[in-house]
Amino acid sequence: MPIVEAPALWVIATPIGNLADISKRAVEVMSAVDCIVAEDTRHSRILMTALAINKPMLSLHEHNELQRIPQLLEKARAGEVLGLISDAGTPLISDPGFKLVQAFHQADLNVSPVPGACAAIAALSVAGLPSNRFHFEGFLPAKIKARQKRLQLLSSCTETMIFYESPKRLLGTLEMLSEIFGAERMACQCRELTKRFETVNQGTLSELAAYVSADADQQRGEQVLLVSGSDPTVAGDGIDSVTRGLFLDLCQMLPPGRAAALLAKHLGVSRKMLYQLHNQQK
Ligand code: SAM
């Protein structure tokens, strides 16, 4: 195997839909480890069977990650080599594993990646939006108010933003994005990447919302939504994301007029723009 030294933990990417995207190295490493640590062992057993790999498996998901760590550290200290996989794509990217990897670092145990598919990067590579710098947001909060607040904070982000979205929330999110970021902001919907019904649709936020609303099929399957960053050369509301967050938090404690007056006095932000921001929140 072309590796320098076997680590205690391999973090292994698996396909996001098309089994042929598994790398040769991922198969070699999964065949060589002592134990596969998987988000959902039943789900991953299907992949392992397809690859003709039979290994002991342990689950590691958001509800048991902390409890599982001592057992996995013990195995690694006893010389076992572990392989971490998630249901699809790259572990830790909107998937469990961060606390485990952190614990291995703290225990001075080596961690090494086996890179491969990741829906966010696959989507960015075909979206036709600026890709040198990007902001990976992952899943937005499910609650409407929290989602609005998060998008308000992001509306001045100048980098391409990448969202993971559930199909049932896609249309609502496109409409909310259109309202908060402006209907003309360019975006791209990447659906079912690498699978049979793969679609890549680029357009303005309002065009995408209309397209998705008119075709129920577009509201099915796995979705990545990418939105172009705000253009810093175009005069926006002139309120940066930190000030925006501070103002919205202050509005929870003070009347909006008082909050706007305080920020106008201390930070020189336009009171009028702050009022507008507050009105958009209602
Ligand atoms: N760790 C994974 C990765 O590397 O992309 C992501 C896991 S996250 C729990 C699952 C989300 O990723 C889905 O809800 C969807 O937003 C996105 N996703 C995964 N596979 C996809 C695909 N084939 N096409 C489009 N989006 C996908």
Short mmCIF file of C-alpha atoms and ligand atoms in Angstrom, two decimals:
data_model
loop_
_atom_site.label_atom_id
_atom_site.label_comp_id
_atom_site.label_asym_id
_atom_site.label_seq_id
_atom_site.Cartn_x
_atom_site.Cartn_y
_atom_site.Cartn_z
CA MET A 1 0.00 0.00 0.00
CA PRO A 2 1.48 3.40 -0.96
CA ILE A 3 1.52 4.87 2.51
CA VAL A 4 4.32 6.27 4.58
CA GLU A 5 3.24 4.79 7.89
CA ALA A 6 -0.12 3.31 8.87
CA PRO A 7 -1.89 5.84 11.09
CA ALA A 8 -4.10 4.88 14.01
CA LEU A 9 -7.12 6.31 12.22
CA TRP A 10 -7.84 6.63 8.52
CA VAL A 11 -10.54 9.11 7.53
CA ILE A 12 -11.89 7.63 4.32
CA ALA A 13 -14.12 9.32 1.73
CA THR A 14 -16.75 7.13 0.04
CA PRO A 15 -18.95 7.94 -3.01
CA ILE A 16 -21.86 10.41 -2.88
CA GLY A 17 -24.02 8.29 -5.18
CA ASN A 18 -22.01 6.60 -7.88
CA LEU A 19 -20.16 3.57 -6.55
CA ALA A 20 -17.55 3.89 -9.30
CA ASP A 21 -16.28 7.00 -7.51
CA ILE A 22 -14.71 4.89 -4.76
CA SER A 23 -10.96 5.27 -5.03
CA LYS A 24 -8.56 2.38 -5.41
CA ARG A 25 -6.78 3.58 -2.30
CA ALA A 26 -10.03 3.71 -0.29
CA VAL A 27 -10.63 0.04 -1.15
CA GLU A 28 -7.06 -0.88 -0.24
CA VAL A 29 -7.22 0.93 3.07
CA MET A 30 -10.67 -0.41 4.00
CA SER A 31 -9.42 -3.91 3.23
CA ALA A 32 -6.40 -3.42 5.46
CA VAL A 33 -7.87 -1.85 8.62
CA ASP A 34 -8.86 -3.83 11.69
CA CYS A 35 -12.20 -2.13 12.17
CA ILE A 36 -14.47 0.17 10.19
CA VAL A 37 -16.12 2.93 12.20
CA ALA A 38 -19.26 3.95 10.32
CA GLU A 39 -22.02 6.49 10.82
CA ASP A 40 -24.66 3.83 10.08
CA THR A 41 -23.29 0.30 10.01
CA ARG A 42 -26.31 -1.14 8.16
CA HIS A 43 -26.01 1.49 5.43
CA SER A 44 -22.24 1.05 5.10
CA ARG A 45 -22.52 -2.74 5.09
CA ILE A 46 -24.14 -2.38 1.65
CA LEU A 47 -21.05 -0.54 0.37
CA MET A 48 -18.69 -3.02 2.01
CA THR A 49 -20.58 -5.96 0.50
CA ALA A 50 -20.44 -4.34 -2.94
CA LEU A 51 -16.68 -3.96 -2.50
CA ALA A 52 -16.35 -7.52 -1.14
CA ILE A 53 -14.81 -6.23 2.10
CA ASN A 54 -15.72 -7.96 5.33
CA LYS A 55 -14.52 -6.18 8.46
CA PRO A 56 -15.79 -5.72 12.00
CA MET A 57 -17.82 -2.52 12.20
CA LEU A 58 -18.70 -0.10 14.97
CA SER A 59 -21.18 2.74 14.75
CA LEU A 60 -20.28 6.36 15.40
CA HIS A 61 -23.04 8.90 14.99
CA GLU A 62 -24.02 12.23 16.48
CA HIS A 63 -25.77 10.56 19.43
CA ASN A 64 -22.95 8.24 20.53
CA GLU A 65 -19.73 9.92 19.34
CA LEU A 66 -18.55 11.03 22.79
CA GLN A 67 -19.36 7.69 24.48
CA ARG A 68 -17.63 5.76 21.68
CA ILE A 69 -14.34 7.64 21.81
CA PRO A 70 -12.73 5.91 24.87
CA GLN A 71 -13.34 2.49 23.30
CA LEU A 72 -11.81 3.57 19.98
CA LEU A 73 -8.80 5.15 21.70
CA GLU A 74 -8.27 1.94 23.61
CA LYS A 75 -8.33 -0.08 20.40
CA ALA A 76 -5.87 2.27 18.75
CA ARG A 77 -3.53 2.16 21.75
CA ALA A 78 -3.65 -1.63 21.55
CA GLY A 79 -2.34 -1.35 17.98
CA GLU A 80 -5.58 -1.69 16.00
CA VAL A 81 -5.90 0.46 12.88
CA LEU A 82 -9.32 2.06 12.41
CA GLY A 83 -11.05 3.41 9.32
CA LEU A 84 -13.73 6.11 9.68
CA ILE A 85 -16.38 6.40 6.98
CA SER A 86 -19.71 8.22 6.81
CA ASP A 87 -22.90 7.37 4.92
CA ALA A 88 -21.62 9.24 1.86
CA GLY A 89 -18.76 11.49 0.89
CA THR A 90 -16.12 12.82 3.24
CA PRO A 91 -16.51 12.21 6.98
CA LEU A 92 -16.71 15.34 9.19
CA ILE A 93 -18.18 17.43 6.34
CA SER A 94 -21.68 17.91 7.81
CA ASP A 95 -21.10 14.43 9.21
CA PRO A 96 -19.82 12.98 12.50
CA GLY A 97 -16.16 12.44 13.30
CA PHE A 98 -14.78 15.79 14.45
CA LYS A 99 -14.70 14.87 18.14
CA LEU A 100 -13.10 11.52 17.34
CA VAL A 101 -10.37 13.08 15.21
CA GLN A 102 -9.79 15.72 17.88
CA ALA A 103 -9.49 13.00 20.55
CA PHE A 104 -6.91 11.12 18.45
CA HIS A 105 -4.83 14.28 18.10
CA GLN A 106 -5.03 14.90 21.84
CA ALA A 107 -3.92 11.31 22.46
CA ASP A 108 -0.97 11.75 20.07
CA LEU A 109 -2.33 9.15 17.68
CA ASN A 110 -1.85 9.71 13.95
CA VAL A 111 -4.77 10.48 11.67
CA SER A 112 -4.52 10.31 7.88
CA PRO A 113 -7.02 11.07 5.08
CA VAL A 114 -8.05 8.99 2.11
CA PRO A 115 -9.56 11.83 0.04
CA GLY A 116 -12.44 11.39 -2.37
CA ALA A 117 -15.97 12.55 -3.08
CA CYS A 118 -17.52 15.49 -1.27
CA ALA A 119 -20.86 16.91 -2.45
CA ALA A 120 -19.84 20.51 -1.69
CA ILE A 121 -16.66 20.34 -3.77
CA ALA A 122 -18.30 18.36 -6.58
CA ALA A 123 -21.03 21.04 -6.74
CA LEU A 124 -18.54 23.90 -6.66
CA SER A 125 -16.62 22.33 -9.54
CA VAL A 126 -19.66 22.51 -11.85
CA ALA A 127 -21.59 25.53 -10.55
CA GLY A 128 -19.92 28.12 -12.74
CA LEU A 129 -19.66 30.52 -9.79
CA PRO A 130 -16.39 32.02 -8.50
CA SER A 131 -14.48 29.20 -6.88
CA ASN A 132 -11.13 30.58 -5.68
CA ARG A 133 -12.60 31.46 -2.33
CA PHE A 134 -15.79 30.00 -0.93
CA HIS A 135 -17.75 29.76 2.27
CA PHE A 136 -19.07 26.32 3.21
CA GLU A 137 -22.22 26.80 5.27
CA GLY A 138 -23.59 23.25 5.27
CA PHE A 139 -27.13 22.98 6.64
CA LEU A 140 -28.98 26.13 7.65
CA PRO A 141 -31.00 26.10 10.88
CA ALA A 142 -34.38 24.40 10.40
CA LYS A 143 -36.39 27.07 12.27
CA ILE A 144 -37.55 29.94 10.08
CA LYS A 145 -36.43 32.80 12.36
CA ALA A 146 -32.98 31.31 12.96
CA ARG A 147 -32.63 30.63 9.24
CA GLN A 148 -33.57 34.22 8.37
CA LYS A 149 -31.09 35.54 10.91
CA ARG A 150 -28.29 33.36 9.57
CA LEU A 151 -29.00 34.47 5.99
CA GLN A 152 -29.06 38.11 7.07
CA LEU A 153 -25.57 37.60 8.46
CA LEU A 154 -24.43 35.95 5.23
CA SER A 155 -25.92 38.51 2.88
CA SER A 156 -22.73 40.57 2.90
CA CYS A 157 -20.44 37.56 2.42
CA THR A 158 -18.41 38.19 -0.73
CA GLU A 159 -17.49 34.54 -1.37
CA THR A 160 -19.52 31.87 -3.10
CA MET A 161 -21.64 30.19 -0.43
CA ILE A 162 -22.35 26.46 -0.37
CA PHE A 163 -25.44 25.15 1.39
CA TYR A 164 -26.59 21.59 1.95
CA GLU A 165 -30.36 21.56 1.81
CA SER A 166 -33.16 19.08 2.39
CA PRO A 167 -35.40 18.69 -0.67
CA LYS A 168 -38.50 19.69 1.27
CA ARG A 169 -36.99 23.00 2.33
CA LEU A 170 -35.32 23.84 -0.99
CA LEU A 171 -38.07 26.04 -2.44
CA GLY A 172 -38.63 27.94 0.81
CA THR A 173 -34.91 28.56 1.11
CA LEU A 174 -34.65 29.81 -2.47
CA GLU A 175 -37.52 32.22 -1.82
CA MET A 176 -35.95 33.41 1.43
CA LEU A 177 -32.56 33.80 -0.25
CA SER A 178 -34.16 35.77 -3.05
CA GLU A 179 -35.79 38.10 -0.54
CA ILE A 180 -32.69 38.61 1.61
CA PHE A 181 -29.85 38.46 -0.96
CA GLY A 182 -31.84 40.00 -3.83
CA ALA A 183 -33.66 38.24 -6.67
CA GLU A 184 -30.85 38.86 -9.17
CA ARG A 185 -28.05 37.14 -7.22
CA MET A 186 -26.61 34.26 -9.28
CA ALA A 187 -26.95 30.76 -7.85
CA CYS A 188 -26.76 27.11 -8.80
CA GLN A 189 -28.83 24.12 -7.73
CA CYS A 190 -26.91 20.83 -7.86
CA ARG A 191 -29.20 17.87 -7.41
CA GLU A 192 -28.44 14.14 -7.16
CA LEU A 193 -24.84 14.61 -8.26
CA THR A 194 -23.27 11.52 -9.88
CA LYS A 195 -26.66 9.78 -9.88
CA ARG A 196 -29.28 9.01 -12.51
CA PHE A 197 -31.31 12.18 -12.06
CA GLU A 198 -28.38 14.54 -11.70
CA THR A 199 -29.29 18.14 -12.55
CA VAL A 200 -27.16 21.26 -12.46
CA ASN A 201 -29.19 24.44 -12.84
CA GLN A 202 -27.60 27.85 -12.85
CA GLY A 203 -29.63 31.06 -12.76
CA THR A 204 -30.64 33.98 -10.62
CA LEU A 205 -32.25 33.18 -7.28
CA SER A 206 -35.68 34.19 -8.59
CA GLU A 207 -35.24 32.09 -11.76
CA LEU A 208 -34.25 29.06 -9.71
CA ALA A 209 -37.16 29.55 -7.31
CA ALA A 210 -39.58 29.70 -10.26
CA TYR A 211 -38.00 26.66 -11.91
CA VAL A 212 -38.09 24.55 -8.75
CA SER A 213 -41.62 25.66 -7.97
CA ALA A 214 -42.83 24.64 -11.45
CA ASP A 215 -41.22 21.18 -11.40
CA ALA A 216 -41.91 18.98 -8.37
CA ASP A 217 -39.12 16.61 -9.46
CA GLN A 218 -36.62 19.34 -8.64
CA GLN A 219 -37.84 19.19 -5.04
CA ARG A 220 -36.71 15.59 -4.70
CA GLY A 221 -33.33 14.04 -4.03
CA GLU A 222 -30.14 15.35 -2.51
CA GLN A 223 -29.44 19.01 -3.00
CA VAL A 224 -26.52 21.40 -2.83
CA LEU A 225 -27.30 25.06 -3.32
CA LEU A 226 -24.56 27.52 -4.22
CA VAL A 227 -25.02 31.26 -4.13
CA SER A 228 -22.68 33.84 -5.52
CA GLY A 229 -21.12 36.20 -2.97
CA SER A 230 -22.24 39.80 -2.76
CA ASP A 231 -20.34 42.13 -5.06
CA PRO A 232 -18.25 44.40 -2.77
CA THR A 233 -18.03 47.05 -5.49
CA VAL A 234 -21.80 47.47 -5.62
CA ALA A 235 -23.17 49.66 -2.84
CA GLY A 236 -25.11 47.35 -0.56
CA ASP A 237 -26.38 48.31 2.83
CA GLY A 238 -22.78 48.90 3.94
CA ILE A 239 -23.26 46.84 7.07
CA ASP A 240 -20.67 44.15 7.64
CA SER A 241 -21.66 40.77 9.05
CA VAL A 242 -20.27 41.43 12.58
CA THR A 243 -22.18 44.72 12.89
CA ARG A 244 -25.25 43.06 11.42
CA GLY A 245 -25.11 40.28 14.05
CA LEU A 246 -24.45 42.76 16.85
CA PHE A 247 -27.40 44.91 15.78
CA LEU A 248 -29.79 41.96 15.54
CA ASP A 249 -28.73 40.74 18.98
CA LEU A 250 -29.07 44.24 20.44
CA CYS A 251 -32.60 44.41 19.01
CA GLN A 252 -33.51 41.47 21.27
CA MET A 253 -32.61 43.60 24.30
CA LEU A 254 -33.38 47.18 23.26
CA PRO A 255 -35.94 48.97 21.12
CA PRO A 256 -34.60 48.92 17.52
CA GLY A 257 -34.33 52.72 17.46
CA ARG A 258 -32.08 52.69 20.52
CA ALA A 259 -29.96 49.83 19.13
CA ALA A 260 -29.57 51.66 15.79
CA ALA A 261 -28.68 54.92 17.57
CA LEU A 262 -25.98 53.18 19.64
CA LEU A 263 -24.34 51.57 16.61
CA ALA A 264 -24.62 54.76 14.57
CA LYS A 265 -22.89 56.68 17.36
CA HIS A 266 -20.11 54.16 18.14
CA LEU A 267 -19.49 52.51 14.77
CA GLY A 268 -20.64 55.19 12.35
CA VAL A 269 -23.14 52.84 10.68
CA SER A 270 -26.07 54.40 8.84
CA ARG A 271 -29.09 54.50 11.14
CA LYS A 272 -31.40 54.35 8.12
CA MET A 273 -29.76 51.15 6.84
CA LEU A 274 -30.11 49.59 10.28
CA TYR A 275 -33.81 50.43 10.33
CA GLN A 276 -34.18 48.82 6.92
CA LEU A 277 -32.39 45.73 8.18
CA HIS A 278 -34.72 45.58 11.16
CA ASN A 279 -37.79 45.92 8.93
CA GLN A 280 -36.61 43.07 6.68
CA GLN A 281 -36.42 40.89 9.80
CA LYS A 282 -40.08 41.36 10.71
N1 SAM B 1 -20.19 14.19 4.07
C1 SAM B 1 -20.99 14.44 2.91
C2 SAM B 1 -20.11 15.10 1.84
O1 SAM B 1 -18.90 14.91 1.83
O2 SAM B 1 -20.64 15.79 0.98
C3 SAM B 1 -22.22 15.24 3.21
C4 SAM B 1 -23.11 14.61 4.22
S1 SAM B 1 -24.53 15.55 4.58
C5 SAM B 1 -25.19 14.65 5.93
C6 SAM B 1 -25.64 15.08 3.31
C7 SAM B 1 -25.97 16.25 2.38
O3 SAM B 1 -24.95 16.36 1.39
C8 SAM B 1 -27.25 16.05 1.59
O4 SAM B 1 -28.39 16.47 2.33
C9 SAM B 1 -27.01 16.95 0.40
O5 SAM B 1 -27.23 18.29 0.73
C10 SAM B 1 -25.52 16.73 0.17
N2 SAM B 1 -25.31 15.62 -0.78
C11 SAM B 1 -24.82 14.40 -0.52
N3 SAM B 1 -24.77 13.67 -1.65
C12 SAM B 1 -25.24 14.45 -2.66
C13 SAM B 1 -25.44 14.27 -4.05
N4 SAM B 1 -25.16 13.12 -4.64
N5 SAM B 1 -25.93 15.30 -4.77
C14 SAM B 1 -26.23 16.48 -4.19
N6 SAM B 1 -26.07 16.69 -2.86
C15 SAM B 1 -25.57 15.71 -2.11
#
